[in-house]
Amino acid sequence: MAPPARPRPRSWAVVAALPLALSLLSLSPVSAGPQDPLLAVAPRWGWRNVSCPVCRALFGALDVALQLEPTVSRVGRVASRLCQDLRLARAEVCREAVQLFQRDVVSAWARSVLRPAEACGLLLGPRCGHWDILGDWNVSLPDTPKPPVRPPEPPAPGAPSERILFLTDLHWDRLYAPGSAAACPDPLCCRGAAPPGAPGAGFWGEYGKCDLPLRTIELLLEQLPAAAPLAAVYWTGDIPAHDVWQQSRRDQVRALSTVTAALRRRLGTVPVFPAVGNHEATPVNAFPPPYVRGNQSAAWLYDAMAREWQQWLSPDALRTLRAGGFYTAQVWPGLRLVSLNMNFCSQANFWLLINATDPAGQLQWLVGVLAAAERAGDKVHIIGHIPPGHCLRSWSWNYYRIVNRFEGTIAGQFFGHTHVDEFEMFYDEETLTRPVSIAFIAPSVTTYINLNPGYRVYMVDGSYPGSSHAVLDHETFILNLTEANAPGAVPRWQFLYRARETYGLPSAFPADWDRLLRRFQDDERLFQRFWFLLHKGHPPRAPCGPGCKAALLCALRSGRSDDPGLCRPLRPTLPFARIQQLWRQRRLC
């Protein structure tokens, strides 16, 4: 149960509210140079990258300005002025951002237990202050003993397999304008009038801080490989564009209905299983747990999703979708799917400052679904938007425990959000050496930031008695924007690579990906190939040197957050605190 709301917000809560709003928008500048390729791929703005002194100065200035009990509008005026004075964004963006966030953020912070001294520790990590408001908690696992572990085996020759299309981070920008400026001071570019003397944004998309026109998404669906039919589609959210400072609920629902209609029109009877992304809400990342009711609840979004997706989901799935944005469904006989609302694990979700203990009871519900599948002899695929290694510590560690307990039932994990092509490993909790699962993180459809558009197709063990339903291989496809935008060109989505062939994997089980990680350490040519494919064939100009490589390999081995023990077998050349700093700074979304 959530703690009771305070009758009147203290000044510290109101003081903290609007800086957090700006942090969620990620407006502030960051320097990224060629010496840090991990930073070079990140946006050149972001609260995670603000220095500790700037963070403390911002909170201190607001605290001095707002000693009395102010109104929300007064907080907004002060925060907007500070945003402009500190040059976090253009004046218009500052004003619109503060206006959008102020009511919800102040409401959440007024009910939270955060204190001013903890604010910068929360936003920037322990190097800038201590905070422990989100303490440890545990879900309950079944009393039933874990079944004996059986190492996965490849299917027999001739066994059926299926193809699953995976789409994530489409980010449709209805205001995308060919010829417009691809470089701008705002969080999103490629909109508005064409700049004088510059070529401007391409017709199909552009490298830079830009999202996609609808025609590029429709072209993807038109040009899906016809050689083998699709058995299902997993679609893990982030539908709207990155214009997060000026979105309304009407805008978000319009994006949801427009892109859903495009998928229905192009995919026909192929079943689609969606998941909720962090950009579906407005304000962005704002997903209050179910105990927040009324106009500030997420009911407007979940109800809209239920209406749009009722053709694909059962009444039971729609019921839990409306309640908390998650559900379970049958993919085919013997295989269930769980769609998680990963916003309930997100540090950027300011509503979790009220109470972050298993929001909406989602993880305990997941345990129940997995236990029922285990009893029935079914396998389970888990889909979600934000990868588990990016989550709040307690949520992430509980999820890791669940994956360990049900390693014989969970046949696959599929996420997005990072916009690049990577994965996260899961190991046994006793030794952190035996691979038990892998979370595949697929590349984005959008170009944001400085990427080719891309998508993924998974080949999985098919529907037959005794099937593992595990991932057998995967293929990645891109739209090469340099070629597509050339004068007179006919744009074609094209095959980029196949995992087992490219990396020389005998199979695609967790142990194979663990061995690949170790090969990356010793085979520099192979690692640089991975770096190229990580960015969908359009990597940063600077190579990934030793520090970058150490941080990236550590991230690939970390299916749970804030655990230096997972990195230790790699003998990283950087201290764990520096690795964590690089992780935070390279996140694109």
XYZ file of C-alpha atoms in Angstrom:
589
model
C 0.000 0.000 0.000
C 1.225 3.499 -0.776
C 2.072 5.788 2.127
C -0.635 8.364 2.884
C -0.442 11.731 1.166
C 0.718 14.667 3.232
C -1.937 17.335 3.736
C 0.364 20.143 2.534
C 3.595 19.821 0.516
C 6.714 21.033 2.271
C 8.893 23.520 0.491
C 11.550 20.871 -0.209
C 9.101 18.814 -2.226
C 8.015 21.732 -4.335
C 11.588 22.959 -4.677
C 12.634 19.591 -6.065
C 9.674 19.085 -8.367
C 10.512 21.158 -11.387
C 14.227 20.356 -11.581
C 13.127 16.734 -11.762
C 10.758 17.636 -14.580
C 13.663 19.076 -16.510
C 15.704 15.982 -15.726
C 13.027 13.743 -17.163
C 13.070 15.826 -20.303
C 16.853 15.456 -20.512
C 17.361 19.028 -21.656
C 20.739 19.953 -20.307
C 23.942 19.949 -22.372
C 26.658 17.329 -22.287
C 30.094 17.332 -23.816
C 30.990 14.218 -25.749
C 34.197 14.011 -27.681
C 36.022 11.513 -29.846
C 37.910 10.206 -26.812
C 34.692 8.629 -25.514
C 32.776 6.813 -28.288
C 30.210 5.577 -25.799
C 29.393 9.207 -25.074
C 29.563 10.240 -28.698
C 26.520 8.116 -29.526
C 24.500 9.693 -26.748
C 22.417 12.848 -27.114
C 24.321 16.048 -26.369
C 21.797 16.879 -23.703
C 20.686 14.988 -20.641
C 20.257 15.455 -16.911
C 22.229 12.268 -16.292
C 25.249 14.076 -17.690
C 24.996 17.310 -15.674
C 27.907 17.843 -13.294
C 27.379 17.461 -9.578
C 28.101 21.166 -8.861
C 25.477 22.245 -11.419
C 22.923 19.873 -9.873
C 23.576 21.235 -6.404
C 23.488 24.825 -7.649
C 20.108 24.244 -9.286
C 18.535 22.778 -6.177
C 20.177 25.405 -3.997
C 18.903 28.270 -6.129
C 15.360 26.950 -6.034
C 15.572 26.380 -2.304
C 16.638 29.975 -1.700
C 13.924 31.299 -4.008
C 11.123 29.241 -2.505
C 11.426 29.361 1.268
C 7.709 30.002 1.682
C 4.881 27.693 0.650
C 4.571 28.605 -3.034
C 1.910 27.821 -5.573
C 2.597 25.429 -8.422
C 2.508 28.335 -10.867
C 5.168 30.178 -8.847
C 7.341 27.078 -8.856
C 6.875 26.919 -12.602
C 7.935 30.524 -13.130
C 11.076 30.101 -11.032
C 12.014 26.780 -12.662
C 11.439 28.161 -16.146
C 13.656 31.163 -15.407
C 16.421 28.935 -14.024
C 16.156 26.642 -17.033
C 16.766 29.634 -19.276
C 19.465 31.220 -17.120
C 21.403 27.956 -17.005
C 20.873 27.518 -20.762
C 19.393 24.067 -20.357
C 17.246 24.715 -23.430
C 15.739 27.476 -25.521
C 13.331 29.736 -23.639
C 10.303 28.313 -25.462
C 11.297 24.732 -24.674
C 11.906 25.627 -21.019
C 8.478 27.225 -20.674
C 6.615 24.404 -22.411
C 8.487 21.695 -20.498
C 7.796 23.235 -17.121
C 4.151 23.823 -17.955
C 3.731 20.206 -19.053
C 5.442 18.616 -16.045
C 4.738 20.908 -13.114
C 1.357 19.639 -11.917
C 2.077 15.903 -11.964
C 5.633 16.157 -10.668
C 4.735 18.428 -7.763
C 1.879 16.085 -6.865
C 4.165 13.038 -6.849
C 6.951 14.727 -4.912
C 4.570 16.132 -2.329
C 3.600 12.548 -1.477
C 7.128 11.126 -1.610
C 9.711 10.696 1.135
C 12.605 12.312 -0.710
C 14.595 15.089 0.963
C 16.608 17.823 -0.795
C 19.996 16.384 0.187
C 19.086 13.161 -1.603
C 17.950 14.735 -4.871
C 21.298 14.886 -6.661
C 22.219 11.421 -5.414
C 19.018 10.124 -6.977
C 19.567 11.907 -10.282
C 23.342 11.544 -10.635
C 24.255 8.572 -8.466
C 26.184 8.091 -5.211
C 29.106 10.221 -6.382
C 26.865 13.271 -5.829
C 24.971 12.316 -2.676
C 23.414 9.506 -0.688
C 19.823 8.422 -1.087
C 18.071 5.298 0.111
C 14.395 6.085 -0.285
C 13.950 3.104 -2.606
C 15.127 0.425 -0.196
C 15.434 -3.297 -0.767
C 12.325 -5.444 -1.052
C 11.600 -8.989 -2.186
C 8.862 -10.791 -4.036
C 7.773 -14.219 -2.805
C 8.864 -17.212 -4.862
C 6.965 -20.532 -4.824
C 7.657 -23.081 -2.114
C 7.782 -25.704 -4.851
C 11.411 -26.716 -5.462
C 13.007 -25.560 -8.674
C 12.934 -28.371 -11.256
C 16.282 -29.939 -12.166
C 18.189 -27.883 -14.714
C 18.339 -29.443 -18.170
C 20.847 -27.850 -20.558
C 19.141 -26.694 -23.769
C 19.584 -28.813 -26.862
C 19.145 -27.913 -30.528
C 15.936 -29.225 -32.102
C 16.061 -32.418 -34.122
C 16.743 -32.036 -37.861
C 13.526 -31.160 -39.672
C 11.752 -29.873 -36.566
C 9.473 -26.936 -37.360
C 10.557 -23.405 -36.546
C 8.736 -20.081 -36.625
C 9.652 -16.482 -37.462
C 8.699 -13.666 -35.083
C 8.942 -10.053 -36.227
C 10.230 -7.732 -33.499
C 9.534 -4.000 -33.735
C 10.582 -1.437 -31.168
C 11.043 2.329 -30.816
C 9.250 3.420 -33.985
C 8.996 7.070 -32.824
C 6.745 8.451 -35.562
C 7.171 12.208 -36.007
C 4.107 13.631 -37.755
C 5.958 16.948 -38.173
C 9.027 15.449 -39.877
C 9.899 17.713 -42.808
C 12.283 16.756 -45.633
C 14.795 19.510 -46.177
C 14.511 20.816 -42.611
C 17.480 21.291 -40.284
C 18.993 17.988 -39.144
C 21.019 19.816 -36.475
C 19.292 22.068 -33.969
C 19.500 23.020 -30.267
C 16.291 21.187 -29.342
C 15.915 17.537 -28.257
C 14.316 16.769 -31.662
C 15.234 18.122 -35.099
C 14.224 17.570 -38.755
C 11.134 19.746 -38.387
C 10.130 23.140 -39.701
C 11.560 25.228 -42.544
C 14.598 24.323 -44.582
C 17.825 26.074 -43.489
C 19.521 28.277 -46.082
C 22.505 26.761 -47.834
C 22.277 23.306 -46.220
C 20.949 20.064 -47.767
C 18.607 19.383 -44.837
C 16.794 16.230 -43.780
C 16.320 13.377 -46.220
C 12.967 12.166 -47.519
C 13.070 8.808 -45.699
C 14.843 9.890 -42.529
C 18.066 11.519 -41.440
C 21.136 10.820 -39.329
C 20.979 13.066 -36.271
C 18.482 13.935 -33.525
C 15.560 13.010 -35.747
C 12.652 10.577 -35.747
C 10.802 9.082 -38.721
C 8.008 10.030 -41.085
C 5.137 7.556 -41.296
C 6.051 6.597 -44.866
C 9.318 5.009 -43.666
C 7.442 2.819 -41.176
C 4.900 1.848 -43.847
C 7.747 1.036 -46.254
C 9.175 -1.331 -43.633
C 5.854 -3.158 -43.379
C 5.446 -3.273 -47.173
C 8.919 -4.743 -47.707
C 8.949 -7.439 -45.024
C 10.678 -10.561 -46.384
C 8.104 -12.719 -48.131
C 10.188 -15.915 -48.225
C 8.773 -17.248 -44.943
C 5.528 -16.245 -43.228
C 5.481 -14.580 -39.822
C 3.977 -16.499 -36.919
C 3.669 -13.450 -34.636
C 4.832 -9.892 -34.023
C 6.313 -8.598 -30.772
C 6.049 -4.805 -30.585
C 7.658 -3.180 -27.555
C 6.498 0.400 -27.690
C 7.802 3.958 -27.930
C 5.399 5.075 -30.636
C 5.472 8.908 -30.375
C 8.349 11.188 -31.339
C 10.893 12.755 -29.002
C 9.163 16.164 -28.874
C 8.530 15.452 -25.209
C 8.322 19.093 -24.134
C 5.151 19.777 -26.125
C 3.052 16.613 -26.152
C -0.588 16.300 -25.095
C -2.703 13.260 -24.334
C -4.460 13.804 -27.647
C -1.084 13.693 -29.435
C -0.160 10.418 -27.736
C -3.466 8.730 -28.518
C -3.220 9.939 -32.120
C 0.213 8.357 -32.471
C -1.038 5.134 -30.873
C -4.063 4.846 -33.176
C -2.187 5.873 -36.346
C 0.664 3.391 -35.988
C -1.616 0.608 -34.711
C -3.823 1.084 -37.790
C -0.758 0.854 -40.045
C 0.256 -2.447 -38.433
C -3.267 -3.875 -38.720
C -3.491 -2.816 -42.360
C -0.134 -4.253 -43.391
C 0.083 -7.373 -41.191
C -3.445 -8.674 -41.695
C -4.200 -11.695 -39.536
C -0.717 -12.087 -38.035
C -1.135 -11.846 -34.234
C 0.540 -8.821 -32.664
C 1.604 -8.656 -29.007
C 2.429 -5.093 -27.889
C 4.195 -3.756 -24.806
C 4.094 -0.281 -23.263
C 7.051 2.037 -23.898
C 8.169 4.970 -21.762
C 7.278 7.533 -24.449
C 3.604 6.575 -24.665
C 2.762 8.724 -21.622
C 2.725 12.471 -21.268
C 4.609 13.763 -19.431
C 7.166 11.276 -20.744
C 8.028 8.468 -18.272
C 4.999 9.364 -16.099
C 3.343 6.055 -15.210
C 1.565 6.304 -11.851
C 0.810 2.980 -10.139
C -2.871 1.999 -9.918
C -3.380 3.593 -6.483
C -3.124 7.018 -8.187
C -6.661 7.641 -9.390
C -8.624 10.348 -11.121
C -7.302 12.601 -13.857
C -3.676 12.000 -12.904
C -3.941 8.232 -13.327
C -2.766 6.345 -16.420
C -6.291 5.142 -17.201
C -6.545 7.470 -20.231
C -3.572 5.667 -21.838
C -4.356 2.078 -20.864
C -7.986 2.454 -21.966
C -6.848 3.814 -25.328
C -4.450 0.883 -25.739
C -7.199 -1.603 -24.870
C -9.467 -0.064 -27.519
C -6.780 -0.124 -30.190
C -5.453 -3.593 -29.391
C -8.686 -5.477 -28.687
C -8.388 -7.248 -32.038
C -5.137 -8.847 -30.875
C -5.713 -9.536 -27.165
C -8.133 -11.648 -25.147
C -10.593 -10.155 -22.613
C -8.391 -11.369 -19.728
C -5.322 -9.710 -21.260
C -7.246 -6.488 -21.840
C -8.375 -6.490 -18.204
C -4.842 -6.451 -16.762
C -3.717 -4.070 -19.517
C -6.345 -1.580 -18.360
C -5.346 -2.090 -14.727
C -1.567 -1.787 -15.006
C -0.311 -1.910 -18.585
C 0.763 -5.584 -18.524
C -0.812 -8.895 -19.558
C -0.273 -12.519 -20.529
C -1.514 -14.294 -23.662
C -1.079 -17.525 -25.586
C 1.170 -17.261 -28.654
C 0.515 -20.833 -29.783
C -0.062 -24.126 -27.950
C 2.714 -24.680 -25.421
C 3.988 -21.073 -25.535
C 2.714 -18.194 -23.426
C 3.756 -14.576 -23.643
C 4.135 -12.075 -20.804
C 4.126 -8.391 -21.705
C 5.609 -6.340 -18.850
C 5.157 -2.642 -18.145
C 8.809 -1.812 -17.570
C 7.988 1.769 -16.618
C 7.362 0.360 -13.136
C 11.108 -0.259 -12.878
C 12.277 3.033 -14.341
C 14.300 5.593 -12.378
C 12.814 8.262 -14.663
C 9.255 7.447 -13.526
C 8.844 10.123 -10.846
C 5.633 8.520 -9.541
C 7.753 5.729 -8.048
C 9.093 8.228 -5.526
C 5.842 7.654 -3.624
C 6.374 3.907 -3.347
C 8.635 1.774 -5.550
C 7.932 -1.603 -3.919
C 6.734 -3.867 -6.760
C 4.479 -1.235 -8.375
C 1.060 -2.616 -9.323
C 2.171 -5.987 -7.894
C 3.510 -6.763 -11.367
C 6.468 -8.939 -10.390
C 4.413 -10.984 -7.942
C 1.845 -11.428 -10.722
C 4.693 -12.539 -13.028
C 5.723 -15.184 -10.495
C 2.158 -16.511 -10.543
C 2.040 -16.666 -14.336
C 5.386 -18.467 -14.523
C 4.423 -20.917 -11.773
C 1.203 -21.789 -13.627
C 3.157 -22.278 -16.858
C 5.668 -24.488 -15.061
C 2.868 -26.688 -13.705
C 1.293 -26.936 -17.179
C 4.607 -27.708 -18.890
C 4.384 -24.530 -21.016
C 7.217 -22.224 -22.008
C 7.111 -18.425 -21.723
C 8.438 -15.520 -23.741
C 8.796 -12.223 -21.859
C 8.624 -8.930 -23.735
C 9.042 -5.397 -22.434
C 10.458 -2.032 -23.347
C 13.228 -1.079 -20.887
C 15.841 -3.849 -20.425
C 16.144 -5.254 -16.873
C 19.742 -4.096 -16.460
C 18.551 -0.499 -16.825
C 16.036 -0.760 -13.976
C 15.967 0.423 -10.382
C 18.159 -1.841 -8.285
C 15.572 -3.666 -6.180
C 13.251 -4.260 -9.138
C 16.146 -5.469 -11.268
C 17.507 -7.839 -8.630
C 14.045 -9.297 -7.955
C 13.534 -9.866 -11.664
C 16.932 -11.577 -11.823
C 15.829 -13.918 -8.995
C 12.645 -14.742 -10.889
C 14.555 -15.566 -14.073
C 16.869 -17.834 -12.078
C 13.980 -19.663 -10.405
C 12.112 -20.184 -13.692
C 15.023 -20.721 -16.062
C 13.438 -23.957 -17.258
C 10.198 -22.148 -18.150
C 11.410 -18.826 -19.613
C 12.337 -19.596 -23.223
C 13.173 -16.043 -24.299
C 13.382 -12.403 -23.211
C 12.952 -9.555 -25.688
C 13.419 -5.826 -25.051
C 14.157 -2.530 -26.827
C 14.569 1.062 -25.584
C 18.319 1.536 -26.102
C 17.919 1.952 -29.900
C 21.021 -0.162 -30.519
C 21.628 -3.877 -31.082
C 22.844 -5.556 -27.891
C 21.944 -8.080 -25.176
C 22.114 -8.675 -21.422
C 23.246 -11.948 -19.865
C 21.751 -13.709 -16.827
C 23.805 -16.103 -14.673
C 23.113 -18.425 -11.767
C 22.897 -16.458 -8.533
C 25.224 -18.783 -6.628
C 28.364 -18.355 -8.748
C 27.456 -15.736 -11.382
C 29.252 -17.938 -13.918
C 26.685 -20.393 -15.361
C 24.591 -18.708 -18.095
C 20.875 -19.280 -17.476
C 19.188 -16.793 -19.839
C 19.723 -13.905 -22.209
C 17.686 -10.763 -22.780
C 17.871 -9.804 -26.442
C 17.782 -6.028 -26.999
C 16.769 -5.236 -30.549
C 17.645 -2.099 -32.527
C 15.155 0.715 -33.047
C 13.102 1.461 -36.105
C 13.854 5.167 -35.577
C 17.116 6.845 -36.560
C 17.402 8.637 -33.200
C 20.293 9.398 -32.719
C 22.486 9.145 -35.848
C 21.451 5.590 -36.743
C 19.972 3.706 -39.677
C 16.377 2.543 -39.196
C 16.261 -1.145 -38.291
C 14.204 -4.124 -37.156
C 14.694 -7.727 -36.076
C 13.285 -11.168 -36.966
C 13.734 -14.023 -34.469
C 13.738 -17.669 -35.528
C 12.370 -19.788 -32.669
C 11.758 -23.465 -32.093
C 8.252 -24.112 -33.420
C 5.031 -25.574 -32.090
C 5.351 -29.312 -31.551
C 5.419 -31.628 -28.499
C 8.646 -31.147 -26.574
C 9.615 -27.886 -28.283
C 11.935 -25.593 -26.349
C 10.405 -22.515 -28.037
C 13.891 -21.020 -27.647
C 15.539 -18.549 -29.998
C 17.486 -20.454 -32.652
C 18.870 -17.448 -34.526
C 18.004 -13.884 -35.416
C 18.289 -11.595 -38.437
C 18.535 -7.811 -38.539
C 17.382 -5.556 -41.383
C 18.087 -1.863 -41.996
C 17.217 0.972 -44.322
C 20.535 2.487 -45.404
C 19.657 6.180 -45.391
C 22.662 7.219 -47.479
C 21.407 4.999 -50.283
C 17.679 5.574 -49.747
C 17.945 9.374 -49.821
C 20.162 9.517 -52.905
C 18.554 11.310 -55.878
C 16.512 8.911 -57.982
C 17.039 5.989 -55.587
C 14.421 3.337 -54.941
C 14.497 2.791 -51.160
C 14.917 -0.813 -50.064
C 14.995 -2.280 -46.572
C 17.883 -4.720 -46.684
C 19.336 -7.634 -44.772
C 22.219 -6.600 -42.490
C 23.345 -9.775 -40.732
C 22.398 -13.129 -39.217
C 23.668 -13.715 -35.673
C 24.974 -17.289 -35.795
C 26.617 -16.867 -39.182
C 28.256 -13.541 -38.325
C 29.557 -14.534 -34.904
C 30.261 -18.209 -35.592
C 27.796 -19.497 -32.981
C 27.016 -23.240 -32.950
C 23.587 -22.352 -31.499
C 21.913 -19.293 -29.963
C 21.561 -20.506 -26.372
C 22.794 -18.445 -23.394
C 26.088 -20.377 -23.130
C 26.897 -19.486 -26.751
C 26.458 -15.763 -26.087
C 28.564 -16.036 -22.923
C 31.403 -17.590 -24.912
C 31.002 -14.853 -27.523
C 31.498 -12.236 -24.821
C 34.821 -13.810 -23.905
C 35.820 -13.944 -27.564
C 35.105 -10.211 -27.811
C 37.764 -9.669 -25.146
C 40.524 -11.378 -27.126
C 39.450 -10.925 -30.762
C 39.554 -7.193 -31.517
C 38.413 -7.622 -35.097
C 35.330 -9.535 -33.967
C 34.564 -6.928 -31.322
C 34.815 -4.083 -33.837
C 32.398 -5.997 -36.070
C 29.995 -6.129 -33.133
C 30.502 -2.364 -32.595
C 29.535 -1.760 -36.239
C 26.414 -3.908 -35.978
C 25.527 -2.435 -32.567
C 24.863 0.832 -34.423
C 22.999 -0.769 -37.350
C 25.825 -0.176 -39.790
C 26.330 3.494 -38.910
C 28.745 3.676 -35.958
C 30.309 6.846 -34.533
C 33.417 8.053 -36.321
C 35.645 7.411 -33.311
C 36.544 3.749 -32.680
C 35.652 1.995 -29.450
C 38.925 1.943 -27.516
C 39.901 0.051 -24.343
C 37.783 2.076 -21.900
C 34.743 2.020 -24.148
C 35.178 -1.710 -24.718
C 35.477 -2.498 -21.012
C 32.286 -0.601 -20.219
C 30.339 -2.164 -23.079
C 31.356 -5.752 -22.310
C 30.442 -5.205 -18.675
C 27.016 -3.920 -19.731
C 26.455 -6.992 -21.922
C 27.167 -9.240 -18.944
C 24.850 -7.337 -16.586
C 21.244 -8.482 -16.605
C 20.745 -6.727 -13.275
C 21.758 -3.235 -12.267
C 24.409 -2.051 -9.805
C 26.256 -5.347 -9.463
C 30.052 -5.112 -9.861
C 30.266 -8.872 -9.344
C 28.863 -9.478 -12.808
C 31.693 -7.503 -14.395
C 34.501 -8.983 -12.316
C 35.116 -12.122 -14.467
C 35.902 -9.799 -17.394
C 38.727 -8.138 -15.449
C 37.651 -4.641 -16.565
C 40.270 -1.938 -16.954
C 37.945 0.692 -15.433
C 36.562 0.972 -11.908
C 32.896 0.027 -11.645
C 31.877 3.605 -10.769
C 33.349 4.837 -14.056
C 31.619 2.032 -15.951
C 28.283 3.035 -14.435
C 28.907 6.647 -15.379
C 29.518 5.645 -19.000
C 26.356 3.540 -19.014
C 24.234 6.458 -17.868
C 25.747 8.851 -20.367
C 25.356 6.668 -23.435
C 21.643 6.001 -23.033
C 19.728 7.371 -25.970
C 16.187 7.331 -24.657
